[in-house]
PDB file of C-alpha atoms in Angstrom:
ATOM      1  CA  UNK H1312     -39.236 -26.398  -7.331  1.00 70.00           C
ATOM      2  CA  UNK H1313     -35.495 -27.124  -6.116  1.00 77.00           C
ATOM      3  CA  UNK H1314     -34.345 -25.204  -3.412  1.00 81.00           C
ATOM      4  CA  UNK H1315     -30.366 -24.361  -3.690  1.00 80.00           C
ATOM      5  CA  UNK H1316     -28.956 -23.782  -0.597  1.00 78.00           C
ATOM      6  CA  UNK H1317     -25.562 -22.669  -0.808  1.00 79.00           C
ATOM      7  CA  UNK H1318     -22.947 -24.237   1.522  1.00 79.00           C
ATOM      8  CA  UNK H1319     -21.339 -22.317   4.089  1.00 80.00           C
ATOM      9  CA  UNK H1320     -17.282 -21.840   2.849  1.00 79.00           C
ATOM     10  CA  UNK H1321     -14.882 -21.392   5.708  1.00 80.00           C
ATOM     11  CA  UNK H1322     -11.657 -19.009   4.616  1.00 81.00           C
ATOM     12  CA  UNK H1323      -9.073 -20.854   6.088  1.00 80.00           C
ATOM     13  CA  UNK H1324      -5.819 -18.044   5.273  1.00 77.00           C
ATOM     14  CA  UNK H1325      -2.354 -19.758   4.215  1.00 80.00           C
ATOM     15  CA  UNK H1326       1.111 -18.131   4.365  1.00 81.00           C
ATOM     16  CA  UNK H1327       2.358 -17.819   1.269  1.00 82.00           C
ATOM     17  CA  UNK H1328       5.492 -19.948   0.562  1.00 88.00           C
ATOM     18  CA  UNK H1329       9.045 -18.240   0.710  1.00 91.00           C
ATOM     19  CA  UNK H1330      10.145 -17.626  -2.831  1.00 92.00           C
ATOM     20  CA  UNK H1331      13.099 -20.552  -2.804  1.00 94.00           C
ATOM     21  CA  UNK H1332      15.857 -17.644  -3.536  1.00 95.00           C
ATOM     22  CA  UNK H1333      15.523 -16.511  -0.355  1.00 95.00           C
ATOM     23  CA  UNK H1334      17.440 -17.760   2.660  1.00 95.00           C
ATOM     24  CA  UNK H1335      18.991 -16.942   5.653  1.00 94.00           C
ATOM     25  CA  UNK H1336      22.141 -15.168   4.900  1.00 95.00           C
ATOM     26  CA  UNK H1337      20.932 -14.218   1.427  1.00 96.00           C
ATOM     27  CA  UNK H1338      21.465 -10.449   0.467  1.00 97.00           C
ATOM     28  CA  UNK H1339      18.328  -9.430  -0.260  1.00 97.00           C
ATOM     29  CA  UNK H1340      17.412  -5.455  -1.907  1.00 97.00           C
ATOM     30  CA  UNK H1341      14.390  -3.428  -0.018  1.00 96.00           C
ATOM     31  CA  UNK H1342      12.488  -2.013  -3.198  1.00 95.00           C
ATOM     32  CA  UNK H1343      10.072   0.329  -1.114  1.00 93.00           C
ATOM     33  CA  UNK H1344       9.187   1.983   1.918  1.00 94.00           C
ATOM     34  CA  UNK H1345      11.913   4.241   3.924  1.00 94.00           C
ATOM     35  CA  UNK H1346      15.003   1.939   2.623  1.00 96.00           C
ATOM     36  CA  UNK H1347      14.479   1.719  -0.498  1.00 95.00           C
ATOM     37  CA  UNK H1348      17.471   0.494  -2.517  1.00 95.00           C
ATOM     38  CA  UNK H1349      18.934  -0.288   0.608  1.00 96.00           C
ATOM     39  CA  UNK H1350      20.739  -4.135   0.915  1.00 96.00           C
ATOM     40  CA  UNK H1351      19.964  -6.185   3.705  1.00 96.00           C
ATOM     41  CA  UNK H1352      20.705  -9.572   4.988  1.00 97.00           C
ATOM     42  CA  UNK H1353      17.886 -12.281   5.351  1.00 96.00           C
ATOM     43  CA  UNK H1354      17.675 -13.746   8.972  1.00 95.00           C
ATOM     44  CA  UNK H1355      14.685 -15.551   9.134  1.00 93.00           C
ATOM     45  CA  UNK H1356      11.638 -16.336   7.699  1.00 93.00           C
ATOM     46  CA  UNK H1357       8.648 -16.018  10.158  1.00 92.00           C
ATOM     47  CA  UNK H1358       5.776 -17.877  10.301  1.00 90.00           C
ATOM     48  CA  UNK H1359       3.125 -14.874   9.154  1.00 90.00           C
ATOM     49  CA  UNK H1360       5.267 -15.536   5.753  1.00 91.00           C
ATOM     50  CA  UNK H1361       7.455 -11.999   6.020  1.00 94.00           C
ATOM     51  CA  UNK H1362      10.957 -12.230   6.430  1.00 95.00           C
ATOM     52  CA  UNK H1363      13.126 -11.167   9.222  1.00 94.00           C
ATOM     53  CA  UNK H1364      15.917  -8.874   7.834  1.00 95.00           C
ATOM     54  CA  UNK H1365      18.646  -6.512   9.529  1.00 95.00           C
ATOM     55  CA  UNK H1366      21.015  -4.194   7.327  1.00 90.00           C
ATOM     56  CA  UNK H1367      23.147  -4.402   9.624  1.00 92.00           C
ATOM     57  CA  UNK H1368      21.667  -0.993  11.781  1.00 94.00           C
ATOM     58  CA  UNK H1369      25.399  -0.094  12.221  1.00 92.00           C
ATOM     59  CA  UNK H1370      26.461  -0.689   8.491  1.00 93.00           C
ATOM     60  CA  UNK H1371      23.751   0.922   6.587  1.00 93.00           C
ATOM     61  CA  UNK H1372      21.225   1.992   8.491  1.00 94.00           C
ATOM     62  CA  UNK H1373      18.530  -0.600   8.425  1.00 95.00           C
ATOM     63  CA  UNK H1374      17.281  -2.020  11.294  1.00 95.00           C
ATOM     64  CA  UNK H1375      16.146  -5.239  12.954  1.00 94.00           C
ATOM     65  CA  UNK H1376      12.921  -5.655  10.645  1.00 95.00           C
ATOM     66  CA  UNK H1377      10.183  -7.699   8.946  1.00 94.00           C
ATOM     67  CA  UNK H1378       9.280  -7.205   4.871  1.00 96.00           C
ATOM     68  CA  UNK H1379       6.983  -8.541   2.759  1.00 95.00           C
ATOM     69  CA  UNK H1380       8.546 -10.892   0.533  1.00 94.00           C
ATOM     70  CA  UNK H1381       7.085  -9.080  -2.873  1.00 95.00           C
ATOM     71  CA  UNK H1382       9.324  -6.212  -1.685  1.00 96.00           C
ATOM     72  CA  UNK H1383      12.518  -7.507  -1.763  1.00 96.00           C
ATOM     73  CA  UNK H1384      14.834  -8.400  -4.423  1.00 96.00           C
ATOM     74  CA  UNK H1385      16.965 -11.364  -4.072  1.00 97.00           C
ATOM     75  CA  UNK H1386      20.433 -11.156  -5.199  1.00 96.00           C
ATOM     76  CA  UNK H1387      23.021 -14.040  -5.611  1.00 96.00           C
ATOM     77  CA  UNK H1388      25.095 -13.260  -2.560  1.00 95.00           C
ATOM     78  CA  UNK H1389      25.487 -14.903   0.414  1.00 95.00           C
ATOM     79  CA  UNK H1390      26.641 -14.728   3.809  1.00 94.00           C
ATOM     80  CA  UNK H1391      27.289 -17.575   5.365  1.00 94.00           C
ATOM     81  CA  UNK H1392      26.801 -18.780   9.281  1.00 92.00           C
ATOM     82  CA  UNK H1393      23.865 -16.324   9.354  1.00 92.00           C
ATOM     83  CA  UNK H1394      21.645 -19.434  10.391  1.00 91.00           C
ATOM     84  CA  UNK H1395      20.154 -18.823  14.040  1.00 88.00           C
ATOM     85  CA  UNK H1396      21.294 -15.512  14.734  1.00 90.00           C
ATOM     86  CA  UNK H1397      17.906 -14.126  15.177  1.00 87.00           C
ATOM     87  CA  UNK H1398      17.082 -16.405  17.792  1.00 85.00           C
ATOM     88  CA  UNK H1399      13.765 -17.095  18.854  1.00 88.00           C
ATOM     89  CA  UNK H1400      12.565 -14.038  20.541  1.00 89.00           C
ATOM     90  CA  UNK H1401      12.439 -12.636  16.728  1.00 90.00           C
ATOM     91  CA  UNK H1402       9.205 -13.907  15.470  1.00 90.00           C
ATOM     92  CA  UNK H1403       5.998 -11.694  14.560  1.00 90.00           C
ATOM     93  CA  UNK H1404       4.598 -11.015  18.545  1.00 90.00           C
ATOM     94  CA  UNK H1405       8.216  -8.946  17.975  1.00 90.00           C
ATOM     95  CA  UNK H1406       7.565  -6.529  15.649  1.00 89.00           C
ATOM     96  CA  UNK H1407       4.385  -5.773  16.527  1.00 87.00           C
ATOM     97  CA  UNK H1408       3.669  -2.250  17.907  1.00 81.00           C
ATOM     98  CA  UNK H1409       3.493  -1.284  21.792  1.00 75.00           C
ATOM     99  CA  UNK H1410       0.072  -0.444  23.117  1.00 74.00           C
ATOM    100  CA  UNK H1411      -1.223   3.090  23.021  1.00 67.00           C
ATOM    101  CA  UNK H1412       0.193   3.843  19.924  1.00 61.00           C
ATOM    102  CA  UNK H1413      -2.322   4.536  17.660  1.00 64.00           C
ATOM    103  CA  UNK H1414      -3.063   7.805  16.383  1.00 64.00           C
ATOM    104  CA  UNK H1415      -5.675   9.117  18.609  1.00 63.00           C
ATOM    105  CA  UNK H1416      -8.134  12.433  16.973  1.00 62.00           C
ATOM    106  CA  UNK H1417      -7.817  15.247  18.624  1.00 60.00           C
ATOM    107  CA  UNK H1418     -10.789  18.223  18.576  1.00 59.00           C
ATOM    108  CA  UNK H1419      -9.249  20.853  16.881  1.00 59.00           C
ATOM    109  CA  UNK H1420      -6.859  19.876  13.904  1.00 57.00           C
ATOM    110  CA  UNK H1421      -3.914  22.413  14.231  1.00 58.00           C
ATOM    111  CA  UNK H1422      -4.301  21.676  17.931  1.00 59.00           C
ATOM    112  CA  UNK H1423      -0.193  21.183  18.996  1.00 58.00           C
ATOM    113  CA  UNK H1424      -0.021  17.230  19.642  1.00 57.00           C
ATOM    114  CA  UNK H1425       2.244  16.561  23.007  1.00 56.00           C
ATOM    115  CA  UNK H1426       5.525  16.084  21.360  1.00 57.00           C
ATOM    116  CA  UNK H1427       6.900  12.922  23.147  1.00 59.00           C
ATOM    117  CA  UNK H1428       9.419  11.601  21.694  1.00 63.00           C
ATOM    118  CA  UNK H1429       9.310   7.664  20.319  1.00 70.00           C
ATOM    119  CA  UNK H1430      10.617   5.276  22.953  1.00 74.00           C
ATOM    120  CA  UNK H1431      11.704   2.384  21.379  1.00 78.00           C
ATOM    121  CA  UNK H1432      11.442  -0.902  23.493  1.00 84.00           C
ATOM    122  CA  UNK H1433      14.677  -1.679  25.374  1.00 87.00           C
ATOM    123  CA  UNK H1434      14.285  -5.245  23.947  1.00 88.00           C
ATOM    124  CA  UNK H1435      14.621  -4.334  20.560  1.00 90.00           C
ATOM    125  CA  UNK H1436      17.489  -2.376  21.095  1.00 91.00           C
ATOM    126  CA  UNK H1437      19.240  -4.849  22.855  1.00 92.00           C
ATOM    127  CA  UNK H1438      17.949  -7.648  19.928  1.00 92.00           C
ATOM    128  CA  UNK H1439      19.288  -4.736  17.231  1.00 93.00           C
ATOM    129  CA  UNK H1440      23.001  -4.518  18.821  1.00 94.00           C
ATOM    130  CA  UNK H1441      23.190  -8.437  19.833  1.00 93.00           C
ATOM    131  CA  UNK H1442      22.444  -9.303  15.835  1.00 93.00           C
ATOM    132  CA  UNK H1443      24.891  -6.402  14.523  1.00 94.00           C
ATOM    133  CA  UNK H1444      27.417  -7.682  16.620  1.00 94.00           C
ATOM    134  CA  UNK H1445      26.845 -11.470  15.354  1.00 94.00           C
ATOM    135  CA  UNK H1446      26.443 -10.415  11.624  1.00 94.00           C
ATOM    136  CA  UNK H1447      29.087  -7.824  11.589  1.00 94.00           C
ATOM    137  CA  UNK H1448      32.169 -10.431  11.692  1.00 95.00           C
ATOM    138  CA  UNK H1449      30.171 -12.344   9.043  1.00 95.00           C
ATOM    139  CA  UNK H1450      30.247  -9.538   6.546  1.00 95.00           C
ATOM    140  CA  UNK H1451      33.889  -8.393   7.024  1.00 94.00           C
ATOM    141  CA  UNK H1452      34.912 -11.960   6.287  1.00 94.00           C
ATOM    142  CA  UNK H1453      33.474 -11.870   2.625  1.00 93.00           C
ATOM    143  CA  UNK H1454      36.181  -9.413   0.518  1.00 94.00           C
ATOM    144  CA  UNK H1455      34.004  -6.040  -0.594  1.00 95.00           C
ATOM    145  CA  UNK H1456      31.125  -7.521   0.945  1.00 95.00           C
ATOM    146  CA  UNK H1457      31.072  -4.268   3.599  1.00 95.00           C
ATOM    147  CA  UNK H1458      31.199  -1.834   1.050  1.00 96.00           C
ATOM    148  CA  UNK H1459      28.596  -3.628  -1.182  1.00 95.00           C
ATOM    149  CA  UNK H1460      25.804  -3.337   1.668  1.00 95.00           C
ATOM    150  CA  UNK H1461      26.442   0.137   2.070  1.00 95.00           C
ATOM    151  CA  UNK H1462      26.154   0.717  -1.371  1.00 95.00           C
ATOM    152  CA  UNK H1463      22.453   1.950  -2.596  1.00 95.00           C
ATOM    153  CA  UNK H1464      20.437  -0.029  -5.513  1.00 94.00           C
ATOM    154  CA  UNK H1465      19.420   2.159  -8.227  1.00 91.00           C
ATOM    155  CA  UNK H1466      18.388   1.966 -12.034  1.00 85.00           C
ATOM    156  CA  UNK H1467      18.701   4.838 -14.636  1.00 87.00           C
ATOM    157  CA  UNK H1468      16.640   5.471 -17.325  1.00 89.00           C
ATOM    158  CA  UNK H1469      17.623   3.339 -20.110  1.00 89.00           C
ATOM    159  CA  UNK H1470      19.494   0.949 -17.679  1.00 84.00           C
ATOM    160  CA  UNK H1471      16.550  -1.992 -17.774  1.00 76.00           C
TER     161      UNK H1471
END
């Protein structure tokens, strides 16, 4: 009788490839989560494969973020000199979230949570406000390109 003995596989996990319409400076359109419809600006691509985007926070709303590639729409426009304005303190060690934030159970459900308010790290704030004031100058160089990122993405019924 043969014995089969099955090989051990190791799962070696690959980044998926950028989709090649997506660049920096392309103006990309967030199809879910909280900004939905909203148009950003592609900074980066990071090296977990999700790209670095920013609306910009004082334009539109959107902050200094990362998104899934699947989630995005690429659109035709461009901004250029958007290379490098990240930086390299933007990469996925970045986004990640501060210790002690995880939801922690408490004993009795409609027990009142301490209400603290969210902190956001002083670093991101500081990254937020140094790439608005880079990609700002960008944007109001390119005619109507200010009033197309503040515009929302929508379709209608019957539209597509």
């Amino acid at each position: 009788v043969d014995v089969i003995s099955k090989s051990k596989r190791t799962k070696v996990t690959k980044t998926k490839a950028i989709r090649a319409s997506i660049t920096p400076g392309t103006v990309l359109i967030l199809v879910s989560g909280k900004f939905a419809g909203k148009r950003v600006i592609a900074l980066k691509n990071l090296p977990s494969g999700l790209i670095a985007v920013s609306g910009p926070f004082g334009l539109n709303g959107v902050p200094l973020k990362r998104v899934n590639q699947a989630y995005v729409i690429a659109t035709s426009t461009k901004v250029a000199g958007v290379e490098g304005i990240a930086g390299d303190d933007v990469n996925d060690d970045f986004f990640k979230r501060p210790e002690g934030s995880k939801n922690k159970p408490s004993g009795d459900f409609f027990e009142k949570q301490d209400d603290a308010a969210k902190v956001l790290d002083p670093a991101r704030i500081a990254a937020q406000k140094a790439v608005d004031a880079k990609l700002t100058p960008l944007i109001e160089k390119v005619p109507h390109l200010r009033d197309y990122m503040r515009s929302i993405f929508t379709l209608r019924k019957g539209q597509f």
